[in-house]
CSV table of C-alpha atoms and ligand atoms in Angstrom, one decimal:
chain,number,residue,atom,x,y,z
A,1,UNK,CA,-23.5,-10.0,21.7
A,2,UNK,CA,-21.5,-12.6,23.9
A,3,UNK,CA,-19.0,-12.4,26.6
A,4,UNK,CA,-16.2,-10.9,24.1
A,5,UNK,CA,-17.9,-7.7,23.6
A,6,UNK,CA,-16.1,-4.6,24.1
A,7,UNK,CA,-18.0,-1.5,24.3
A,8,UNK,CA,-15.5,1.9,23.9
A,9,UNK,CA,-17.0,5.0,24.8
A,10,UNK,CA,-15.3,8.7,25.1
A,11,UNK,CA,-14.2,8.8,21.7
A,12,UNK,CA,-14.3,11.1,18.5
A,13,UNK,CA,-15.1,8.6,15.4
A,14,UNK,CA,-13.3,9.2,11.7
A,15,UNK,CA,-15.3,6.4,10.2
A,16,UNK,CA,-14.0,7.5,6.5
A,17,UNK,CA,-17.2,5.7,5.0
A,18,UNK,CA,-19.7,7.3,3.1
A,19,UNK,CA,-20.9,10.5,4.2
A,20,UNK,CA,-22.1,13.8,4.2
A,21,UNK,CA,-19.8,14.5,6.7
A,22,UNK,CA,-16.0,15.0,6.3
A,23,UNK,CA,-13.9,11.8,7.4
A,24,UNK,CA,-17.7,10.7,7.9
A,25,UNK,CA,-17.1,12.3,11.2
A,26,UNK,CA,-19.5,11.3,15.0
A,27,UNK,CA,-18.5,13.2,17.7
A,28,UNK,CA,-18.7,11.9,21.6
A,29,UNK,CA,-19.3,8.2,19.8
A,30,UNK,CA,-19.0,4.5,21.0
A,31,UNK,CA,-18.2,2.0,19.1
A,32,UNK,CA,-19.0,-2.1,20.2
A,33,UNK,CA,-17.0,-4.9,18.8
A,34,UNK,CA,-17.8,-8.5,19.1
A,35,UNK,CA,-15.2,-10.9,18.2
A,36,UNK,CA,-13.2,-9.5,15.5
A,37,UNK,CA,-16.0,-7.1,14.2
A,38,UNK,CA,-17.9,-4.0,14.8
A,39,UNK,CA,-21.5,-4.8,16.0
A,40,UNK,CA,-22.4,-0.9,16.8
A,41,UNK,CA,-21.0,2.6,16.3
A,42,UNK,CA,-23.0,6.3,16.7
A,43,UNK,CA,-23.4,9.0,19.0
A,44,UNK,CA,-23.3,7.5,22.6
A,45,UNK,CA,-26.7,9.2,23.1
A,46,UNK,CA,-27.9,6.4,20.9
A,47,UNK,CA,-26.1,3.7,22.4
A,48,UNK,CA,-28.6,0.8,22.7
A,49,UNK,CA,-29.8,-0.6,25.9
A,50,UNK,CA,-28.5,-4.0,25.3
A,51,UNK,CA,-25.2,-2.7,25.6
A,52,UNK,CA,-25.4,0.0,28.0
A,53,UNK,CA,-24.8,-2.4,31.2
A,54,UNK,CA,-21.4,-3.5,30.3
A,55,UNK,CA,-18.1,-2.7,31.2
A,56,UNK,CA,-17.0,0.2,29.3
A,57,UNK,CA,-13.7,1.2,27.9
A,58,UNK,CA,-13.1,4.9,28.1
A,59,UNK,CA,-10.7,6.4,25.0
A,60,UNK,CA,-10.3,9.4,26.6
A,61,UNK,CA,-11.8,11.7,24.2
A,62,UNK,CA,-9.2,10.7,21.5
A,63,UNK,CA,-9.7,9.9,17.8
A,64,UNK,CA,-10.5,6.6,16.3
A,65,UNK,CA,-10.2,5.7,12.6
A,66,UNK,CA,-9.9,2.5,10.7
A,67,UNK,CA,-6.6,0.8,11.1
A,68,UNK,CA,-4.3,2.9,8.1
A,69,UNK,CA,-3.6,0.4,5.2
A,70,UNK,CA,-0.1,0.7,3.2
A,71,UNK,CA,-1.3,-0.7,-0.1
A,72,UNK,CA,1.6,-0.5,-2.1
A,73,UNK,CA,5.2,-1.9,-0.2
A,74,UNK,CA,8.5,-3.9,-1.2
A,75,UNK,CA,8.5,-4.6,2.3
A,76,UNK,CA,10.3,-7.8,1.4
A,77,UNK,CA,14.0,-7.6,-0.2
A,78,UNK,CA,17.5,-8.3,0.5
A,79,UNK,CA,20.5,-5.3,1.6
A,80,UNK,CA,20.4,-1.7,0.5
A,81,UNK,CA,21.3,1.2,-1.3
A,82,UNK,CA,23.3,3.2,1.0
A,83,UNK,CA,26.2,2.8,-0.7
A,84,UNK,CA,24.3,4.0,-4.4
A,85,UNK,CA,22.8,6.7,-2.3
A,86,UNK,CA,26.2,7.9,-1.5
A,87,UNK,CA,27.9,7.4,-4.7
A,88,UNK,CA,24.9,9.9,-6.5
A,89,UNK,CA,25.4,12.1,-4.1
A,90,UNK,CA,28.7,12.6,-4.6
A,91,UNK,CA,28.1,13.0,-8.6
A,92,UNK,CA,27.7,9.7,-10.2
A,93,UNK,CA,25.4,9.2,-12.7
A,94,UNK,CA,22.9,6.5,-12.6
A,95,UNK,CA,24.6,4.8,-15.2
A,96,UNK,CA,28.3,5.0,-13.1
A,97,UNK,CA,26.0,3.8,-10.1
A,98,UNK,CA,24.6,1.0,-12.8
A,99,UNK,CA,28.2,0.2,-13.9
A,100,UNK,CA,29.3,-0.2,-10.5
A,101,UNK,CA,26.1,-2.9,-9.9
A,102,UNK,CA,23.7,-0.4,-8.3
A,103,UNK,CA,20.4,0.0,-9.4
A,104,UNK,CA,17.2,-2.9,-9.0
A,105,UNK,CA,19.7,-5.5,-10.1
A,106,UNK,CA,22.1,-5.2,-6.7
A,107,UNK,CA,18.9,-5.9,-4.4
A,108,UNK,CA,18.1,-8.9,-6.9
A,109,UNK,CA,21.6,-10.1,-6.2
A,110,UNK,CA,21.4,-9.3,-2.2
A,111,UNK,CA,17.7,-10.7,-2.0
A,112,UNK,CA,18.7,-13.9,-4.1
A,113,UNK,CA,21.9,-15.0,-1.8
A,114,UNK,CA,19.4,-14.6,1.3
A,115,UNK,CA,17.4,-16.8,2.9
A,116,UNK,CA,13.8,-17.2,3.9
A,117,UNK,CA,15.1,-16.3,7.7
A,118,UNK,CA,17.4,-13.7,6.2
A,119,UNK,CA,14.4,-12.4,4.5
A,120,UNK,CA,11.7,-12.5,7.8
A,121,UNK,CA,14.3,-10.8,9.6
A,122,UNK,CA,15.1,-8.0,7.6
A,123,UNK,CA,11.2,-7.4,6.9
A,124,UNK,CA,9.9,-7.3,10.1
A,125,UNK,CA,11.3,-4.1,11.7
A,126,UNK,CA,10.1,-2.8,8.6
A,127,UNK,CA,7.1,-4.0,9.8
A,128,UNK,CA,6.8,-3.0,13.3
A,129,UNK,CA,7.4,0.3,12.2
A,130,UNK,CA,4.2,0.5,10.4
A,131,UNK,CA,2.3,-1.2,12.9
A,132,UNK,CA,3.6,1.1,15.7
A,133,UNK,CA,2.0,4.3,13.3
A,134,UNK,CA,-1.1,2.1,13.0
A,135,UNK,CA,-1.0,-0.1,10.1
A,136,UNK,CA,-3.1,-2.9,9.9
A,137,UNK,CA,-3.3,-4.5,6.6
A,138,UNK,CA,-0.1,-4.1,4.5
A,139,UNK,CA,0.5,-4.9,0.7
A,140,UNK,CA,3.9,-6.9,0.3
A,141,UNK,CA,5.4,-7.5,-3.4
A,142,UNK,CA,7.7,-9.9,-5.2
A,143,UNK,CA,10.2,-8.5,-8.1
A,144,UNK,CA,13.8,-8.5,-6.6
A,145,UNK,CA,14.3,-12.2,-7.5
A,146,UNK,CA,13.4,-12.4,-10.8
A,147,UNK,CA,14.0,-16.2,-11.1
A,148,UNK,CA,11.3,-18.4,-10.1
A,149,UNK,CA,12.6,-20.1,-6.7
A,150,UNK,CA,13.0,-16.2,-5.4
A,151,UNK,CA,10.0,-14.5,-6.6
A,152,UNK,CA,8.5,-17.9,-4.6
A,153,UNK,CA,10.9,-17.0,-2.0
A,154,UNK,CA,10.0,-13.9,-1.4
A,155,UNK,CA,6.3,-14.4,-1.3
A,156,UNK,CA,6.7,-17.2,1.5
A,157,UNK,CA,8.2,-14.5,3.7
A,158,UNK,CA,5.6,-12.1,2.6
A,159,UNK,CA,2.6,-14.6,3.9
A,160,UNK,CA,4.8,-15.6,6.7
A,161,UNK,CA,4.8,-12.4,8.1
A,162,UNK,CA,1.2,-12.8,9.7
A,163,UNK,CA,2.6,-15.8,11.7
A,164,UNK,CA,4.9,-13.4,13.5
A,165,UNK,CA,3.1,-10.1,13.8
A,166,UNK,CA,-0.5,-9.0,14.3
A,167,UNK,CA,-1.0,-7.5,10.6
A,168,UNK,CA,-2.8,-8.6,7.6
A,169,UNK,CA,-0.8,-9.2,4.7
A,170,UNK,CA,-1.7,-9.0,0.8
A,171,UNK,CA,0.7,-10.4,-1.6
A,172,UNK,CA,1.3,-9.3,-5.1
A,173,UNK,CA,3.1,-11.2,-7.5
A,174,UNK,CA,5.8,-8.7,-9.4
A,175,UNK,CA,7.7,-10.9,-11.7
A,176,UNK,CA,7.5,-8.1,-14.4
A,177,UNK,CA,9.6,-5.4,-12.4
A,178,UNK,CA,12.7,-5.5,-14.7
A,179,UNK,CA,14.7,-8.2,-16.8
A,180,UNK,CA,17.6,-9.9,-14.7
A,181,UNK,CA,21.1,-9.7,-15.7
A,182,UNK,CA,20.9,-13.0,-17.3
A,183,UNK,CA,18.5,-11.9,-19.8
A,184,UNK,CA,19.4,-8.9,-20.6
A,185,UNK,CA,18.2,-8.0,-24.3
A,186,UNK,CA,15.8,-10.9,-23.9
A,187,UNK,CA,12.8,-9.1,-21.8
A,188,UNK,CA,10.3,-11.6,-23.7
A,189,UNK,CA,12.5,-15.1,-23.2
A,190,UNK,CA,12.3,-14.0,-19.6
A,191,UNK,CA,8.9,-13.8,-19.3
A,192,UNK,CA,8.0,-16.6,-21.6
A,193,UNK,CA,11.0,-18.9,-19.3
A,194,UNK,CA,10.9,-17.2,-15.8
A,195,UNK,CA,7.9,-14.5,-15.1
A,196,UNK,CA,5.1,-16.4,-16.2
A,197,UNK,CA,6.3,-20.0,-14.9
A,198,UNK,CA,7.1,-18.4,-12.0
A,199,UNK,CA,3.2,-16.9,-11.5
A,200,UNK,CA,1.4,-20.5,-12.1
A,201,UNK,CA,3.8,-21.9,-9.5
A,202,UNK,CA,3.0,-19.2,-7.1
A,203,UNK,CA,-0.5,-19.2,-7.7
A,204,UNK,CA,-0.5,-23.2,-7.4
A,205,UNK,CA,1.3,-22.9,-3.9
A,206,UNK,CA,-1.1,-19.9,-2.9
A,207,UNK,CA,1.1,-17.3,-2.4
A,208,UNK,CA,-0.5,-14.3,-4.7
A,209,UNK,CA,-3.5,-12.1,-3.8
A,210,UNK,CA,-2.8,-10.1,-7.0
A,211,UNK,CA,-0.6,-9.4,-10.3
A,212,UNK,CA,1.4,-6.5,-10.7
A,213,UNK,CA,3.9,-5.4,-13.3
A,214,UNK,CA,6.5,-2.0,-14.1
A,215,UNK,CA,5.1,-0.6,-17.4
A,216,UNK,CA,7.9,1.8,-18.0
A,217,UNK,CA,10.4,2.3,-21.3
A,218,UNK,CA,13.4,0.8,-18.9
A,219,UNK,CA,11.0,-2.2,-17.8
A,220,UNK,CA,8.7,-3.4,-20.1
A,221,UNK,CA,6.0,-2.5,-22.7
A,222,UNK,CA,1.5,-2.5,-22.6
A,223,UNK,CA,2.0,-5.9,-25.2
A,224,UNK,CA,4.6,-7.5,-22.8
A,225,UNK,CA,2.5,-6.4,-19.5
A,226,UNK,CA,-0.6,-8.0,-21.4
A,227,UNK,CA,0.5,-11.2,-21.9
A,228,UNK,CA,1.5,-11.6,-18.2
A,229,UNK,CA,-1.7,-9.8,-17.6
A,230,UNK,CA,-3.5,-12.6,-19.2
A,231,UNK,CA,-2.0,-15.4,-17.1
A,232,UNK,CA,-3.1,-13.5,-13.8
A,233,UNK,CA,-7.1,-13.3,-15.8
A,234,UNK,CA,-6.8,-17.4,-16.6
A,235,UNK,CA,-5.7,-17.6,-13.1
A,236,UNK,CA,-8.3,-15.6,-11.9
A,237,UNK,CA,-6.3,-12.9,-10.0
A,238,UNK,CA,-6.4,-9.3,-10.6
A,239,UNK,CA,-3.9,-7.0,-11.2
A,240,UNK,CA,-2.5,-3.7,-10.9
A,241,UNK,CA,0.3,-2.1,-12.2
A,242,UNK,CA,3.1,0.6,-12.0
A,243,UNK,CA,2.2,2.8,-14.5
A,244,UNK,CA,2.9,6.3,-15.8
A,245,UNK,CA,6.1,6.5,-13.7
A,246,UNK,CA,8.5,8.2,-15.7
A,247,UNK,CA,6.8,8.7,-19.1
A,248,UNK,CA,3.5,7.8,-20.7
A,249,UNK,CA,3.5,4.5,-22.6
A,250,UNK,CA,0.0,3.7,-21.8
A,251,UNK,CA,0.1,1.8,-18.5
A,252,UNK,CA,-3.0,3.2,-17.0
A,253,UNK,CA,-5.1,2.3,-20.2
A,254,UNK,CA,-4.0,-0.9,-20.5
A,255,UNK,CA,-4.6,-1.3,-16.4
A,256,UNK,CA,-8.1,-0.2,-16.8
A,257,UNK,CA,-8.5,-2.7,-20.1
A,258,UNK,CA,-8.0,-5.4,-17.8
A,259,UNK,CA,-10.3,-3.8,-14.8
A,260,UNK,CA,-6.8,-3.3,-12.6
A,261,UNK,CA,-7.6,-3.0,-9.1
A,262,UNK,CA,-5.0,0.1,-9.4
A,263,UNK,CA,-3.0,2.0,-11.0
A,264,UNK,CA,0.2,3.5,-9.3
A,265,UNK,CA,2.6,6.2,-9.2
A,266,UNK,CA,1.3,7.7,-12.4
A,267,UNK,CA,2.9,11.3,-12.4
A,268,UNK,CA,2.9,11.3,-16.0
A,269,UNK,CA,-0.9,10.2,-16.3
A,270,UNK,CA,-2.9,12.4,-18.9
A,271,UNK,CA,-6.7,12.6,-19.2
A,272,UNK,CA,-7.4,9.8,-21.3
A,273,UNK,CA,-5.8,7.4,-19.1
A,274,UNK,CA,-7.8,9.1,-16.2
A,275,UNK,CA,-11.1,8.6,-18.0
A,276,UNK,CA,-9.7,5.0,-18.8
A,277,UNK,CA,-9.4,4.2,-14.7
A,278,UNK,CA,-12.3,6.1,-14.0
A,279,UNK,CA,-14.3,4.0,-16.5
A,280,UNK,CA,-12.9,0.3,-14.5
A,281,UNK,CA,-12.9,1.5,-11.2
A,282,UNK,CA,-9.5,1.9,-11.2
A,283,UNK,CA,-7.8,3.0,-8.1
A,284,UNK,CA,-5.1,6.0,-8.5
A,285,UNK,CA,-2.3,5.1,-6.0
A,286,UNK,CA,-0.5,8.1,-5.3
A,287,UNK,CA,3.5,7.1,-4.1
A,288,UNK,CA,5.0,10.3,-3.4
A,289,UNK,CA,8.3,8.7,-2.2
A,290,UNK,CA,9.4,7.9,-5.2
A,291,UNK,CA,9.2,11.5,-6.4
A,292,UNK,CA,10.4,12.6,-3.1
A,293,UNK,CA,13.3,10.6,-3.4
A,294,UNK,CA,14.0,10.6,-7.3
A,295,UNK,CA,13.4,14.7,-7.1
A,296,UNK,CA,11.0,14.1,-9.5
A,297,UNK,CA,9.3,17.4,-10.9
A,298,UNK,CA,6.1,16.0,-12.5
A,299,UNK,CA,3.3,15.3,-10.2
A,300,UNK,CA,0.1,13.4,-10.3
A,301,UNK,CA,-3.1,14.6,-12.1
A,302,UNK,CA,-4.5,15.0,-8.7
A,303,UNK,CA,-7.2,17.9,-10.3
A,304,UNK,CA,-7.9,15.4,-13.0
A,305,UNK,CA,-8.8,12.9,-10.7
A,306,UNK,CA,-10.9,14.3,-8.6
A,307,UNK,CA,-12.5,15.8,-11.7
A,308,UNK,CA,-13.3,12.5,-13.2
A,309,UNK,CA,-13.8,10.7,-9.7
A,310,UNK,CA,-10.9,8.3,-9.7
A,311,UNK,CA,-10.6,7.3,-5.8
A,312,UNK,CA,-6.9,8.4,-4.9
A,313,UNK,CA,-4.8,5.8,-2.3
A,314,UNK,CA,-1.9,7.0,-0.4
A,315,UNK,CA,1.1,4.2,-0.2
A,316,UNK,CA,4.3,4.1,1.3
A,317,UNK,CA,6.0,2.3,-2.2
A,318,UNK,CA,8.3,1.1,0.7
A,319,UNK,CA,11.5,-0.2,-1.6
A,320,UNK,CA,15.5,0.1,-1.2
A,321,UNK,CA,16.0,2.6,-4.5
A,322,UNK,CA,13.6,4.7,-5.1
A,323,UNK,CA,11.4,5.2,-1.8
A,324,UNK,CA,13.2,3.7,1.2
A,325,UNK,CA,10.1,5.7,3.5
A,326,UNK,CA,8.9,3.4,6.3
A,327,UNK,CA,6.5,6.1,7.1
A,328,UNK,CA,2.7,6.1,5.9
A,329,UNK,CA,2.2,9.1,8.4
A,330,UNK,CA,4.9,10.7,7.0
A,331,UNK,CA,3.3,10.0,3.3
A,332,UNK,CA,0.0,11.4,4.1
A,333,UNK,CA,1.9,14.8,4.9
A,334,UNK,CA,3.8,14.2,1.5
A,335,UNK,CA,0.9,14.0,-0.6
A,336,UNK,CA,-0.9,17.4,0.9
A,337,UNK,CA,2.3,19.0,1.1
A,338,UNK,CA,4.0,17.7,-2.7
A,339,UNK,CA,0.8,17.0,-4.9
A,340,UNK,CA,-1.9,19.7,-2.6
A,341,UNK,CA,-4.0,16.6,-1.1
A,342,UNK,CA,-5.7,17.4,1.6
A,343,UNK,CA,-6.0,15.9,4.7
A,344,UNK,CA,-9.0,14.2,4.2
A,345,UNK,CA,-8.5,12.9,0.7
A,346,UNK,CA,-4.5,12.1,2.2
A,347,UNK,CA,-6.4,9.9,5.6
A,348,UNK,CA,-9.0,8.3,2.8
A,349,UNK,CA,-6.1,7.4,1.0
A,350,UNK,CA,-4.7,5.5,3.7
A,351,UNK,CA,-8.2,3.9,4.8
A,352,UNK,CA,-10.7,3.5,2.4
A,353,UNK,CA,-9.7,3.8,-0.9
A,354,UNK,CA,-6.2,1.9,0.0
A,355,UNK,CA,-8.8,-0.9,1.0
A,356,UNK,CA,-10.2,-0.3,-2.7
A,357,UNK,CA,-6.8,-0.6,-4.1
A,358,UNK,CA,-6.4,-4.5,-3.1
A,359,UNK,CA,-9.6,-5.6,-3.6
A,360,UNK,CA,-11.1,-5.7,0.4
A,361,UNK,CA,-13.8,-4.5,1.6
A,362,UNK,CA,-14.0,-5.7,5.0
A,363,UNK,CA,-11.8,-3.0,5.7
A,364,UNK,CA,-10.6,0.6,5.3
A,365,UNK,CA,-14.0,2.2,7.0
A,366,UNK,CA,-15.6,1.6,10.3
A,367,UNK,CA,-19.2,0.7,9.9
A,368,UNK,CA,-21.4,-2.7,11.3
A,369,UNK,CA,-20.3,-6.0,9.9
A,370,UNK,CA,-16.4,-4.3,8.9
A,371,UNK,CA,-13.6,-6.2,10.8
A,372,UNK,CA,-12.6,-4.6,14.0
A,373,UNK,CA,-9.1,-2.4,12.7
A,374,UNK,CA,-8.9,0.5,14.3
A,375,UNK,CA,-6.5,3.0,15.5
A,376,UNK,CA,-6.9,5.0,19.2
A,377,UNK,CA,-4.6,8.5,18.1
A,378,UNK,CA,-4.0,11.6,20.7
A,379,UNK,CA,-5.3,14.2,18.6
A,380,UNK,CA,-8.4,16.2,18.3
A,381,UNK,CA,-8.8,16.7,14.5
A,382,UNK,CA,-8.0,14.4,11.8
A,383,UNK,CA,-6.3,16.3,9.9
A,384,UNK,CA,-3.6,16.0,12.6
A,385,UNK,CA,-2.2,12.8,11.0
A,386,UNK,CA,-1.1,14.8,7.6
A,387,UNK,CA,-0.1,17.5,8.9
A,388,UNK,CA,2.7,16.6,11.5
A,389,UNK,CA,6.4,15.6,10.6
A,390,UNK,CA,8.2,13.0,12.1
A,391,UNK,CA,5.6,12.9,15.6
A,392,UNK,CA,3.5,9.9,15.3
A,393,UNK,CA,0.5,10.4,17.8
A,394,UNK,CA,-0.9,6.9,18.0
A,395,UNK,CA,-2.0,6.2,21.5
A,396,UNK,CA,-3.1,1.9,20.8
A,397,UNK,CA,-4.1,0.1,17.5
A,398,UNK,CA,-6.5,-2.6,17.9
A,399,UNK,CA,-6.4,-5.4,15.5
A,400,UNK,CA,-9.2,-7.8,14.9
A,401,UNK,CA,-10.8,-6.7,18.0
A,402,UNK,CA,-7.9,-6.8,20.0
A,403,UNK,CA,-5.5,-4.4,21.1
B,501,DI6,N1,9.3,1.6,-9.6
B,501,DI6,C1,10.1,2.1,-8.7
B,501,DI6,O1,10.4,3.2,-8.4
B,501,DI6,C2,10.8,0.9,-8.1
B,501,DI6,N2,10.2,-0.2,-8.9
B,501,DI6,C3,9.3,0.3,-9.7
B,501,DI6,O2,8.6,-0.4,-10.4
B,501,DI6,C4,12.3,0.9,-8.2
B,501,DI6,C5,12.8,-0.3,-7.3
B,501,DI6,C6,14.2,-0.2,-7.0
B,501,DI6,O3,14.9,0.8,-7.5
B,501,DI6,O4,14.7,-1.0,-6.3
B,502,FE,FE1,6.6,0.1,-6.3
């Protein structure tokens, strides 16, 4: 205990850690932080003496859970899609919106003609967004430069974002996303000349927490993913990977081969593949943006999860095409509401098992010794957060400690 402790009392505790209890709930708790972490937290009736003489924060009676935790974002990336919105819209086909430069390869374009400034400004009202519902650790991704003094680019922005804004920041390296114009029909030369260069000079600067890749018949193969895979293993990163998007190919089954931290979007995941992550440890990180967005029809094996006790994360997949959702809160209603979620699994999603899903574990509960994210919201049940549209009831967001 020293003069920085905080003592908060008058407060409902969602600690999402292991319990007995849903959202391992404590009723009329207090929670005591010191420094950046938790020292205490329990029933208030069990507050101990040492603390009971200082000042005391009252919450009010509101609800406290971990800081929320987007674990998969493109939060990074150059212009937008508007424009390919529209055109679909109005009856193009994706290949007319391709033909006319849509698709991945116009963000590459947009994200490679901007600058690191550019970048940081364009990222962080992205940003603010999610810390104003909450957020406090974010996952940020390369993949829309796709040659290596972007993908470096875009990962300097990434890690520079914690320099501007009280947030925690993971990077993941994404040179794997798709094949750039200038290699087109020459997926391999491009990984062999730009994706796997590109990783070693990253990793040597510092800039990746992870290795991720798009394991898809329009992006690239298990045997391609694998060898980039292998890199991330000599480099001693780990991966995850986008997997199971659009078809099966094996993406989850190769993720789990190589002990992925996660394995995400998988709609078209089948139980083999679920044994396969449950077998690693493999997180299942539900994006239901994308299929919000692409109007996809086949969703998640959320029963075959639970069945074989894959933990499921909730994530944003925050990206210009295919999920431009800013909204975690508005993804945990998505995943009850679209895949039959509920709240609790939707709120573990976005705490716990996000933490899982990029490889911390100081994070994503509230228990002694965890870092002190938490976030203060003006409801009286949990489930609350899922269950509202477009209201975000956050009442303060403490970061480290501080709020
Ligand atoms: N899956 C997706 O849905 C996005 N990337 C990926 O691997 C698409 C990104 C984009 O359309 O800009
Ligand atoms: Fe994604």
């Amino acid at each position: 205990m020293t003069q920085d402790t905080q003592v908060f009392v008058n407060l409902n505790l969602a600690t999402m850690g292991e319990s007995d209890v849903a959202y391992g709930w404590i009723e009329d708790g207090a929670i005591v932080v010191t420094g950046g972490a938790i020292d205490w937290l329990g029933p208030v009736n069990e507050l101990p003496n040492t603390y009971k003489d200082l000042p005391h924060t009252d919450l009010g009676g509101r609800v406290v859970t971990p800081g929320l935790i987007d674990c998969h974002t493109h939060t990074v990336h150059g212009g937008d899609r508007a424009v390919e919105f529209e055109m679909r819209l109005n009856g193009a086909s994706y290949e007319e919106v391709a033909r006319a430069g849509g698709g991945i390869i116009s963000t590459v374009k947009a994200t490679r003609g901007a600058t690191e400034d550019d970048l940081l400004a364009a990222a962080l009202p992205r940003v603010d967004v999610f810390i104003a519902e909450g957020v406090t650790t974010i996952e940020v991704k390369s993949g829309y430069g796709l040659d290596v003094e972007t993908e470096l680019r875009m990962l300097r922005v990434a890690r520079a974002i914690e320099d501007h804004r009280p947030i925690r920041v993971k990077t993941t390296f994404l040179g794997a996303h798709a094949t750039p114009a200038e290699f087109a029909g020459r997926d391999d030369a491009y990984l062999d000349e730009v994706c796997i260069p590109a990783l070693r000079a990253a990793h040597a600067e510092g800039l990746v927490d992870a290795v991720d890749g798009f394991c898809e018949g329009i992006a690239f193969q298990p045997a391609q993913i694998a060898r980039v895979f292998n890199v991330a293993q000599q480099l001693g990163l780990p991966v995850k990977l986008h997997a199971e998007q659009l078809s099966n190919i094996g993406g989850a089954k190769l993720a789990a081969q190589f002990d992925a931290l996660s394995a995400d979007h998988i709609e078209y995941l089948d139980e083999d593949g679920v044994k396969a992550m449950a077998q690693a440890g493999t997180v299942a990180v539900i994006l239901p943006g994308a299929y919000y967005t692409l109007r996809e029809t086949q969703a998640p094996p959320i029963d075959l999860l639970r069945k074989h006790g894959v933990p499921m994360a909730l994530a944003t997949d925050l990206n210009p095409g295919t999920a431009p959702i800013n909204s975690l809160l508005l993804t945990l209603n998505m995943g009850c509401t679209l895949f039959r979620m509920t709240p609790e699994e939707a709120l573990r999603g976005a705490t716990q098992n996000a933490a899982r899903a990029l490889g911390l574990t100081d994070v994503g509960t509230l228990a002694v010794g965890m870092r002190a994210d938490m976030a203060v919201w003006d409801i009286k049940h949990p489930a609350e957060l899922a269950y509202r549209i477009g209201f975000n009831p956050l009442h303060s967001r403490i970061f480290g400690g501080t709020s």
